[in-house]
CSV table of C-alpha atoms in Angstrom, one decimal:
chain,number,residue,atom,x,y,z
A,58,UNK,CA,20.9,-9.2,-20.3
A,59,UNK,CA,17.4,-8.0,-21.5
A,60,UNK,CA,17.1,-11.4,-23.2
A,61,UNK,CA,17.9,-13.2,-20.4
A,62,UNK,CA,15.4,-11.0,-18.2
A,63,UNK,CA,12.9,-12.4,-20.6
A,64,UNK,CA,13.8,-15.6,-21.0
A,65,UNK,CA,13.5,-16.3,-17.3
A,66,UNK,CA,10.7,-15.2,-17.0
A,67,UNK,CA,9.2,-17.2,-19.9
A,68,UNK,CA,10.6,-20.4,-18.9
A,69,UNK,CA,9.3,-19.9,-15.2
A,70,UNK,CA,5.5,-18.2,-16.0
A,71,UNK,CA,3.4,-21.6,-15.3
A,72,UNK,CA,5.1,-21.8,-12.0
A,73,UNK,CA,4.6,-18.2,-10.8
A,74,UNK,CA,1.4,-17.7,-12.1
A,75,UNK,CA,0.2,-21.0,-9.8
A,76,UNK,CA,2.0,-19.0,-7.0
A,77,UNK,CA,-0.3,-16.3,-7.3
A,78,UNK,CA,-3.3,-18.1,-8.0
A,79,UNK,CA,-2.5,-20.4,-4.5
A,80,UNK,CA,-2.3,-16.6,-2.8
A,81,UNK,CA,-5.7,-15.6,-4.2
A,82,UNK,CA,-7.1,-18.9,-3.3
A,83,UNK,CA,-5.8,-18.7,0.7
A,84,UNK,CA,-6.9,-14.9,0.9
A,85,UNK,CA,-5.4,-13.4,4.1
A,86,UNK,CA,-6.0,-10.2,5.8
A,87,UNK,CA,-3.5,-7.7,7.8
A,88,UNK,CA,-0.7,-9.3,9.5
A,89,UNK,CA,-2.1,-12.2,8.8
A,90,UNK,CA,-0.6,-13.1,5.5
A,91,UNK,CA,1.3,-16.6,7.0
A,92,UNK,CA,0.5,-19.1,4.1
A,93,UNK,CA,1.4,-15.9,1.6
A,94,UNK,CA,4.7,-14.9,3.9
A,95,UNK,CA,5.5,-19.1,3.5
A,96,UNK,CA,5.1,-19.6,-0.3
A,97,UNK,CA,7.1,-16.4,-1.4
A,98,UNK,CA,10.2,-16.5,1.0
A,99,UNK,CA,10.8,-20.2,0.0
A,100,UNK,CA,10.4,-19.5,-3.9
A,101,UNK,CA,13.1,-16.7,-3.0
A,102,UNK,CA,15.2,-18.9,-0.7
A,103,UNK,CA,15.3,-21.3,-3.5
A,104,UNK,CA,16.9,-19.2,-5.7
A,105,UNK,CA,19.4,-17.7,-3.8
A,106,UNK,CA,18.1,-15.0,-1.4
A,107,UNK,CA,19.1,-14.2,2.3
A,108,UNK,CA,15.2,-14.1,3.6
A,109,UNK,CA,14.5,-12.6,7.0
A,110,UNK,CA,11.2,-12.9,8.5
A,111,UNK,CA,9.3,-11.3,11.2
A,112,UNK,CA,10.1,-7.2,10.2
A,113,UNK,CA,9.5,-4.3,11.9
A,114,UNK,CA,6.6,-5.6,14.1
A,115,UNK,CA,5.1,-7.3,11.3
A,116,UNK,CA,5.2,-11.6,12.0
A,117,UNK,CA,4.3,-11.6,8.3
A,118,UNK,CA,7.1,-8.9,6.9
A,119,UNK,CA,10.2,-10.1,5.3
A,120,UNK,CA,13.4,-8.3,4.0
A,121,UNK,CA,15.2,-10.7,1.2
A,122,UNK,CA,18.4,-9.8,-0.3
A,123,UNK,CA,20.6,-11.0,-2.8
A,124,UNK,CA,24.3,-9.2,-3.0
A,125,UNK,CA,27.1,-9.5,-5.1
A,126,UNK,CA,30.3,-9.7,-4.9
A,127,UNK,CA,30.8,-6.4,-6.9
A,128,UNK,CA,29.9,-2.9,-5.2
A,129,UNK,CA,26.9,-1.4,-6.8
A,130,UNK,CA,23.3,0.2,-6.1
A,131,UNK,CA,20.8,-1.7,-3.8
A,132,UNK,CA,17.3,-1.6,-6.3
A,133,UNK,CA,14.2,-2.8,-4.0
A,134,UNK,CA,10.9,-4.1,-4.9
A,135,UNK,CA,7.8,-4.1,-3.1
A,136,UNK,CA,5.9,-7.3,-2.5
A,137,UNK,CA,2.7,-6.7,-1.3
A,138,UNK,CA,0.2,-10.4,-0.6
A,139,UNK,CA,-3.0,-8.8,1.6
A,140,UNK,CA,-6.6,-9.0,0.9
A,141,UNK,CA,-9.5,-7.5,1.5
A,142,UNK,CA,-11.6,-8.3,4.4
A,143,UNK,CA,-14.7,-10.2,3.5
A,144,UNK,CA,-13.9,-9.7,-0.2
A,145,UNK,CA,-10.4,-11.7,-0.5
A,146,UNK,CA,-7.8,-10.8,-3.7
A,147,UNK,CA,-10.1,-7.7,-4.7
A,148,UNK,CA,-7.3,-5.4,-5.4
A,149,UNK,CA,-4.8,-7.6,-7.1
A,150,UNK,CA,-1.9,-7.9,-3.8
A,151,UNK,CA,-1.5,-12.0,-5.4
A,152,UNK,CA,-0.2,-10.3,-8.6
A,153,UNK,CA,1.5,-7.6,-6.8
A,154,UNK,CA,3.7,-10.0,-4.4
A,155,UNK,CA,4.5,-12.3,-7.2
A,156,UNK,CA,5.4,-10.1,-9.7
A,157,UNK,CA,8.2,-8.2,-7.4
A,158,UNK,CA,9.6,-11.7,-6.5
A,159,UNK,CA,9.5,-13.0,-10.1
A,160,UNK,CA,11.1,-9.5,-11.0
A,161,UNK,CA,13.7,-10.0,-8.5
A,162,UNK,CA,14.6,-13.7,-9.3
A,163,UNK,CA,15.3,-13.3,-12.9
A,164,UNK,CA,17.3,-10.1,-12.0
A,165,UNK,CA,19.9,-12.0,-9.8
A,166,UNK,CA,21.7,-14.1,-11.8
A,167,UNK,CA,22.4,-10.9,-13.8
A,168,UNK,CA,24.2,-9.4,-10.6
A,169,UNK,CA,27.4,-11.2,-11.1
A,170,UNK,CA,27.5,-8.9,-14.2
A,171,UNK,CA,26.3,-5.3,-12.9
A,172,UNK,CA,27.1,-5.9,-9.4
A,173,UNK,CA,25.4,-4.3,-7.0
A,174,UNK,CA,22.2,-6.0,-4.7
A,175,UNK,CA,18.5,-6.4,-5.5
A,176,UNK,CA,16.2,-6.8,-2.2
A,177,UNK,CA,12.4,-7.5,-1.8
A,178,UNK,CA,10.4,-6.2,1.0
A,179,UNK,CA,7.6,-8.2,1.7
A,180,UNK,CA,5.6,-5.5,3.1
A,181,UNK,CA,1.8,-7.0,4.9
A,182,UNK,CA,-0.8,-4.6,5.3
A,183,UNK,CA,-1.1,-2.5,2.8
A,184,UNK,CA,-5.0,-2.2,3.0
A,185,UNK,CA,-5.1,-1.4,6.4
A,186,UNK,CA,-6.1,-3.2,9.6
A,187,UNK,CA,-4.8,-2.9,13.0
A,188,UNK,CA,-0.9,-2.5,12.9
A,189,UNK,CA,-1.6,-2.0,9.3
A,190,UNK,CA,0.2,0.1,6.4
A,191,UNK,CA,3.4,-2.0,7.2
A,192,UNK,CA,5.8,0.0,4.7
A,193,UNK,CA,5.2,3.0,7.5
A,194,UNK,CA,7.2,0.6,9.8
A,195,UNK,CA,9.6,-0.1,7.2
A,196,UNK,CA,10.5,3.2,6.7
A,197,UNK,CA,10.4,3.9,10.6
A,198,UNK,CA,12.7,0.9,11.2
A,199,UNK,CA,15.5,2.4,8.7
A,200,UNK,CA,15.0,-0.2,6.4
A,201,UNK,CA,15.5,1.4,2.8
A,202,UNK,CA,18.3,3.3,4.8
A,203,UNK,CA,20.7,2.4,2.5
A,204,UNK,CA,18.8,1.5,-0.5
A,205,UNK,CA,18.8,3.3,-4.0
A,206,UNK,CA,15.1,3.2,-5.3
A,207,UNK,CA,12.4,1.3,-5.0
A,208,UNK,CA,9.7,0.1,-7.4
A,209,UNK,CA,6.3,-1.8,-7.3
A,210,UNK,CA,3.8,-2.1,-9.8
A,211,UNK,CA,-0.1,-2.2,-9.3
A,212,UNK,CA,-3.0,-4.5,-11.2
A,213,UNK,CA,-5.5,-2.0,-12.8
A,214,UNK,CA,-8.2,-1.2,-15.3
A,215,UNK,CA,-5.5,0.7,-17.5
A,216,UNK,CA,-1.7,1.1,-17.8
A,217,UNK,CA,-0.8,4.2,-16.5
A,218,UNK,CA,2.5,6.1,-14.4
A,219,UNK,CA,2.9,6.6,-11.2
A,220,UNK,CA,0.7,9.4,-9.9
A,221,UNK,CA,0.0,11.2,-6.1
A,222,UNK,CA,-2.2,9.5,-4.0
A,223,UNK,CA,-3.8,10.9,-0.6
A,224,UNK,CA,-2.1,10.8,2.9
A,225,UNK,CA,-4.1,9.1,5.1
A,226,UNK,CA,-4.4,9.5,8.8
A,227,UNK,CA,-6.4,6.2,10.7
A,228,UNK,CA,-8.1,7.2,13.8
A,229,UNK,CA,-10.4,5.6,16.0
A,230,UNK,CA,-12.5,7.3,18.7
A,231,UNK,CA,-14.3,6.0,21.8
A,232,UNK,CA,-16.9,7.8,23.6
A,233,UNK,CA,-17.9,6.6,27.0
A,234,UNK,CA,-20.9,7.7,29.0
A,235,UNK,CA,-23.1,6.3,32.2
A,236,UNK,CA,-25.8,3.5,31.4
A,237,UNK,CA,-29.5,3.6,32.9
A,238,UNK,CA,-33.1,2.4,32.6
A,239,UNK,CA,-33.7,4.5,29.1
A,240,UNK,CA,-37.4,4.7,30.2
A,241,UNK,CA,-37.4,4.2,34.0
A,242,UNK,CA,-34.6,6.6,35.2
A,243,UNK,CA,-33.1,7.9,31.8
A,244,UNK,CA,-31.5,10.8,33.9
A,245,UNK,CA,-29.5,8.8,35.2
A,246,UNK,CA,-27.2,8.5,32.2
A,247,UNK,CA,-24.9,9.8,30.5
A,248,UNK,CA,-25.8,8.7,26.4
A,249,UNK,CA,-22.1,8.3,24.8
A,250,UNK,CA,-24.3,7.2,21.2
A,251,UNK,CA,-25.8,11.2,21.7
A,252,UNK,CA,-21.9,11.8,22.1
A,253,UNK,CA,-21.2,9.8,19.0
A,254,UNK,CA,-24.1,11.1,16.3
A,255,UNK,CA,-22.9,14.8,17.5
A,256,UNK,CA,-19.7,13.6,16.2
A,257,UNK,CA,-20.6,12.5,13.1
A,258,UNK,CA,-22.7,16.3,13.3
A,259,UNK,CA,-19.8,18.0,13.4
A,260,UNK,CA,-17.6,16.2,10.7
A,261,UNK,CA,-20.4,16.4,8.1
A,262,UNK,CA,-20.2,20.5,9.3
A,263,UNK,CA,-16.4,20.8,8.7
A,264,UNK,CA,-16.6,19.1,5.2
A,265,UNK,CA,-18.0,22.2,3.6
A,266,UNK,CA,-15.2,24.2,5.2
A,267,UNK,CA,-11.9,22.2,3.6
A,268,UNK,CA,-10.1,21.9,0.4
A,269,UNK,CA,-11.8,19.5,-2.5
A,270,UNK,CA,-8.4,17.2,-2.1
A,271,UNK,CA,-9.7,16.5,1.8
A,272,UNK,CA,-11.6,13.2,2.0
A,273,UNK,CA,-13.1,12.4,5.9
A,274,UNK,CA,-14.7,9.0,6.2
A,275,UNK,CA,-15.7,6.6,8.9
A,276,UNK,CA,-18.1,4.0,10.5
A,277,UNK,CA,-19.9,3.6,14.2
A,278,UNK,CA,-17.8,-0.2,14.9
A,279,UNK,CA,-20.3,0.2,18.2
A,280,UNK,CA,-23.3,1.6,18.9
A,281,UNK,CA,-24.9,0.3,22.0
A,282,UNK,CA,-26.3,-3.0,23.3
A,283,UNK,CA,-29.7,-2.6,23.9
A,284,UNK,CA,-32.7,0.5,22.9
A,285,UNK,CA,-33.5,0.3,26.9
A,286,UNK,CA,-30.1,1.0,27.8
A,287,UNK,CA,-28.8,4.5,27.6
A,288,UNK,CA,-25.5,3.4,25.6
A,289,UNK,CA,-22.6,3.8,28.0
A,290,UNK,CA,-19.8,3.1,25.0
A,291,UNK,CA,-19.6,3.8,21.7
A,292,UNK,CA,-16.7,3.8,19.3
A,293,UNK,CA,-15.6,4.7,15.7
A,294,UNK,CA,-13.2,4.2,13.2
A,295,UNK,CA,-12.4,6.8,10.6
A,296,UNK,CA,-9.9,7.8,7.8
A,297,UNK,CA,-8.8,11.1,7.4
A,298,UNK,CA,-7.1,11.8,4.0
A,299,UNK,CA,-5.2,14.6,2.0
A,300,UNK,CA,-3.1,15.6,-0.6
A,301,UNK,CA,-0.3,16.4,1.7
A,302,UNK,CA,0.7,14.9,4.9
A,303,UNK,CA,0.3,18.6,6.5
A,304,UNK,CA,-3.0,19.2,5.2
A,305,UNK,CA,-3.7,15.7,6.5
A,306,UNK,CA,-3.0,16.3,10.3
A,307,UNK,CA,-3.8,19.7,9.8
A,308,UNK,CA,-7.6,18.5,9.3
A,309,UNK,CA,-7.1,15.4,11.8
A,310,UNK,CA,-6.9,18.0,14.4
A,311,UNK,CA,-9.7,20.1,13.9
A,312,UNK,CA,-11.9,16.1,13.7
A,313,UNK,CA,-10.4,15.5,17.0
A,314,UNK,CA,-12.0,19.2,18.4
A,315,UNK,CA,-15.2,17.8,17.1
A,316,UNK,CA,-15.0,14.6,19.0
A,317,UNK,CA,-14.0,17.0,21.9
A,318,UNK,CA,-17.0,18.9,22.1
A,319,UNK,CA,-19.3,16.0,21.5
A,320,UNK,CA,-18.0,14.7,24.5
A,321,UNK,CA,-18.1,18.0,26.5
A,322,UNK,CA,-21.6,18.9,25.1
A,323,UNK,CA,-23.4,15.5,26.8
A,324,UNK,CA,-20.9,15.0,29.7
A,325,UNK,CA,-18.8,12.4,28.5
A,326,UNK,CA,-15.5,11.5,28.0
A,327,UNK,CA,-13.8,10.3,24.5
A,328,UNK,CA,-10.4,8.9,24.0
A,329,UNK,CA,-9.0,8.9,20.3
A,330,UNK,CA,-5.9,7.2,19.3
A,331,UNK,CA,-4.1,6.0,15.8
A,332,UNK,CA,-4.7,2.6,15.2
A,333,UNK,CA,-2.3,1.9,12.7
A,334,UNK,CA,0.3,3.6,10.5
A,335,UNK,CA,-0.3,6.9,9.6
A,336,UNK,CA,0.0,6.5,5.4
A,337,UNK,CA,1.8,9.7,3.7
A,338,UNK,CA,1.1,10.9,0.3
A,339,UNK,CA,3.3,9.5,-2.9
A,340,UNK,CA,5.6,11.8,-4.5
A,341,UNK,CA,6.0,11.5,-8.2
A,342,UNK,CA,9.3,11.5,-10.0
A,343,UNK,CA,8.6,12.3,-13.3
A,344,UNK,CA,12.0,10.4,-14.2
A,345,UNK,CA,11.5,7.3,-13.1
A,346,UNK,CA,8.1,7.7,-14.2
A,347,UNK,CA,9.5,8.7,-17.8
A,348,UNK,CA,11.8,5.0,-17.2
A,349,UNK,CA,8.5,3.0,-16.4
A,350,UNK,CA,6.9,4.5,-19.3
A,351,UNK,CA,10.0,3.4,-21.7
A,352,UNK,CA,10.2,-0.3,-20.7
A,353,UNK,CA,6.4,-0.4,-20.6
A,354,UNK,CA,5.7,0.4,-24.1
A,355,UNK,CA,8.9,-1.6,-25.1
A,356,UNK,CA,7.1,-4.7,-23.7
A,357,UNK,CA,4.2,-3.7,-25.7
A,358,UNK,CA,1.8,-1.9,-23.8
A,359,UNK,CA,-0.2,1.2,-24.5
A,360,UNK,CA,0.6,3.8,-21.3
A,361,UNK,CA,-2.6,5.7,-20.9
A,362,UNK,CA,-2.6,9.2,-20.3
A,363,UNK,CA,-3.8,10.3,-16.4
A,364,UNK,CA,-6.9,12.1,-16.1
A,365,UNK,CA,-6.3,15.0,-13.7
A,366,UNK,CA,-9.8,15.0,-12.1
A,367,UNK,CA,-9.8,11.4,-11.4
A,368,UNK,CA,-10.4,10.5,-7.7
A,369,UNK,CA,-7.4,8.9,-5.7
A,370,UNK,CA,-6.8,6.8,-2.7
A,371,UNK,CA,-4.3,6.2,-0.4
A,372,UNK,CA,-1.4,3.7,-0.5
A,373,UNK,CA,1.6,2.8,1.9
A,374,UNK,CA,4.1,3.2,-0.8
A,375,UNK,CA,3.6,7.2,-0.2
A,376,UNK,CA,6.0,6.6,2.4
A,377,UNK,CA,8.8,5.1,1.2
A,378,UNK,CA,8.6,7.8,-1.3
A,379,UNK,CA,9.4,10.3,1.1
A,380,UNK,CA,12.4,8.4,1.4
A,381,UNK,CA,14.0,7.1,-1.4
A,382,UNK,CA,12.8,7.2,-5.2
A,383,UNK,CA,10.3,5.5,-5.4
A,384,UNK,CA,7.4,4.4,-8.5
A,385,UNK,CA,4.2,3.3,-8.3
A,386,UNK,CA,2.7,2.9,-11.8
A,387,UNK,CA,0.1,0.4,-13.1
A,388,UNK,CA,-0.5,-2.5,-15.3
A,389,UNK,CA,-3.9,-3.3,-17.1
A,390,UNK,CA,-5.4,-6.4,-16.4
A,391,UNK,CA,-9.3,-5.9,-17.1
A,392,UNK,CA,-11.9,-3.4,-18.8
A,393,UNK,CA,-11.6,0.3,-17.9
A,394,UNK,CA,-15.2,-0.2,-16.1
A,395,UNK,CA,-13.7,-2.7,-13.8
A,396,UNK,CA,-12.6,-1.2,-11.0
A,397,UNK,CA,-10.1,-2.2,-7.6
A,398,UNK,CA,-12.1,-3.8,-4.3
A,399,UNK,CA,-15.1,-5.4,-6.3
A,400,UNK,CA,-16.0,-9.1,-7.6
A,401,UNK,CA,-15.5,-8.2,-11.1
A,402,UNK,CA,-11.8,-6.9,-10.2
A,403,UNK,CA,-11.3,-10.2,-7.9
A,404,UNK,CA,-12.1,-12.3,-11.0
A,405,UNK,CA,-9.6,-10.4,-13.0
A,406,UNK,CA,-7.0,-11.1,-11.0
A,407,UNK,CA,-6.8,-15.2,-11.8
A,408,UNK,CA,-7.8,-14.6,-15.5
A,409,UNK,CA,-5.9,-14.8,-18.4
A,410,UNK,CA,-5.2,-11.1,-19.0
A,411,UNK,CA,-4.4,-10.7,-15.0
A,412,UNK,CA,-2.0,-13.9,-15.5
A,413,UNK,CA,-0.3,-11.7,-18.5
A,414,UNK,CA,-0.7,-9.0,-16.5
A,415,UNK,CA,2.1,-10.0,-13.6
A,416,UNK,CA,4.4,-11.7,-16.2
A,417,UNK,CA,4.4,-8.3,-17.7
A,418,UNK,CA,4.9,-6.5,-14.5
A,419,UNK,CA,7.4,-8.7,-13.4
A,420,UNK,CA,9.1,-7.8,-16.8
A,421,UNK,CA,9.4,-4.4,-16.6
A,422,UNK,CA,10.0,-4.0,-12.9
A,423,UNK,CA,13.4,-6.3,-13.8
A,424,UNK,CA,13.8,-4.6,-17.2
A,425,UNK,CA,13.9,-1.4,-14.7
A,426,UNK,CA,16.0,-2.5,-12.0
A,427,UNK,CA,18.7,-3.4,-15.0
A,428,UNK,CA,18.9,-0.3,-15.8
A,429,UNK,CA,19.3,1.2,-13.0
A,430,UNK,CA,21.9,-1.2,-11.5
A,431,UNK,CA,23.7,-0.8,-15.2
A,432,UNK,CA,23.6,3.3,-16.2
A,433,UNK,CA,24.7,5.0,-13.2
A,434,UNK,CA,24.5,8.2,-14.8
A,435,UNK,CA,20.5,7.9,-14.8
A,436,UNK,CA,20.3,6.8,-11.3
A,437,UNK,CA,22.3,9.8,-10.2
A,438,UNK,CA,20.0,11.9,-12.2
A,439,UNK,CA,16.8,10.1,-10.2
A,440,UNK,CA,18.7,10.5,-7.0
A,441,UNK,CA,18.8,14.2,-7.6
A,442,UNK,CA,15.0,14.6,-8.6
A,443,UNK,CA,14.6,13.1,-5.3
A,444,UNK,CA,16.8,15.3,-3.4
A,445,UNK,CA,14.7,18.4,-5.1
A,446,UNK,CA,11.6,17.0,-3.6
A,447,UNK,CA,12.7,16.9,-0.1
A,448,UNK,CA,12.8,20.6,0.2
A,449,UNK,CA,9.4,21.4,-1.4
């Protein structure tokens, strides 16, 4: 069945790789993903798949499934096809998206044999945006309810195993003051940019009060209209983040008394709410990780070791991990000084060694799912590492 896997995919690599290089060409941000949505749920319909469209809130989300006719365990990949605003394919998501539905068609066929059902979530939004983070809805909307484990793997500058990433809280706040003639009757306002740079004060304060894990970022998205207008609005978006999802709304809280006293300190009034999903950190299953790291070096690669100090992000993924077992791991695709959301790493994704890159993602993702839809014993073992996390 291995062989098969791999024959598939060999046969099929021109046409998949051209899918991905069409979704890096027609870059598409948050919820916006339509020509992306399109191209993948007909490649999937094509072959087989029950494709629904329009998920959870999310006009570009799609759930596709293919069951059959034996009783066995529901694997899931995750199909991510975003980019990055103003910078396009920067992280990879055209590799990402095809490699999960590559994975999944040249796993199907295979059902009739293990039995059991293999679905893709087509998940938009992963970098952020309004509504953004769309596994969060996913999750919310019971959608891997009934699903086994789930799998994804990332473009990067080195193959590597899942590892934690940063819970992430999105939160925009909005100041609003009086205007007035700044020279000609300036007590007549109320200044909500004085509001706003007390803010900003106050969170540079409370960084040198919190744990080296807490990152607190965020940008003025309006700062006034004119210098002889006492600024009557202002507004900012920010990103709280954390190891844990408690320390993460633990430290929200205490940025949302800032923007409280700013207000109260020049007399105006600030509203604050989440703009999109609220992203939770990954859990790591050092099983499935251990699985990953099998197939990966079976394929051929060299799985790097993780450097402990290295700085991490924040990725929707962390909460379907909460949820079901769930990996995360990456796939090399360019130098180790290349890094994700640049040029460099935007080139990388259409050249030759990103092109290798998905077909050996798409590889072990399938070679994975096999298993797991084949040696019940080691999916059982899985499902318990995951029932041990949800107590910790």
């Amino acid at each position: 069945m291995e062989n098969q896997i791999r024959q598939f995919i060999k046969e099929q690599e021109a046409y998949f790789i051209n899918l991905s290089h069409q979704i890096h060409e027609h870059p598409e941000i948050a919820n916006e993903e339509y020509f992306a949505c399109e191209l993948l749920t007909n490649v999937l319909k094509e072959r087989g798949f029950d494709v629904k469209t329009n998920i959870a809130g999310h006009e570009t989300g799609f759930v596709s499934r293919y069951i059959a006719k034996k009783p066995g365990p529901v694997i899931g990949f995750l199909a991510e096809y975003d980019a990055l605003a103003g910078l396009g394919h920067g992280c990879g998501h055209n590799i990402i998206g095809v490699s999960s539905v590559l994975a999944a068609c040249s796993l199907a066929p295979l059902l009739e044999l293990t039995g059991g059902e293999v679905i893709v979530f087509g998940t938009p939004a992963e970098e952020g945006g309004n509504n953004g983070s769309a596994k969060a809805s996913f999750v919310r909307a019971g959608l891997f309810d009934d699903v086994d484990a789930c799998m994804m793997i990332h473009p990067g500058n080195k193959t590597a195993i899942t590892t934690s990433s940063l819970a992430n809280h999105p939160i925009e706040f909005e100041f609003f003051g009086r205007p007035a003639h700044a020279a000609g009757c300036p007590e007549k306002g109320i200044n909500a940019l004085d509001a706003m740079i007390l803010f900003f004060s106050g969170v540079n304060a409370l960084r040198q009060h919190v744990t080296s894990d807490v990152r607190i970022h965020g940008i003025i998205t309006h700062g006034g209209d004119a210098p002889n207008i006492i600024p009557e609005y202002t507004k900012a978006r920010f990103y709280v983040r954390a190891n844990t999802i408690a320390t993460c709304e633990e430290i929200t809280n205490k940025v949302i008394q800032i923007a409280k006293g700013a207000a109260l300190s020049t007399g105006c009034e600030v509203k604050y709410n989440t703009y999109q999903n609220i992203v939770e950190d990954l859990i790591v299953y050092p099983l499935f990780n251990e699985l990953f790291k099998k197939i990966a070096t079976e394929v051929g690669l060299i799985v790097e070791d993780i450097n402990p100090n290295e700085s991490k992000g924040s990725t929707d993924a962390g909460n379907v991990s909460h949820v079901i077992p769930t990996i995360h791991p990456s796939v090399k695709i360019c130098d180790s000084e290349v890094v994700t959301h640049t040029e460099e790493f935007k080139q990388a994704a259409i050249s030759k060694q990103g092109d290798e890159g998905l077909l050996q993602s798409a590889e072990i993702l399938a070679r994975i799912g096999l298993r797991l839809l084949s040696d019940g014993e080691l999916l059982a073992q899985i499902k318990e590492e995951f029932e041990l996390n949800k107590v910790r």
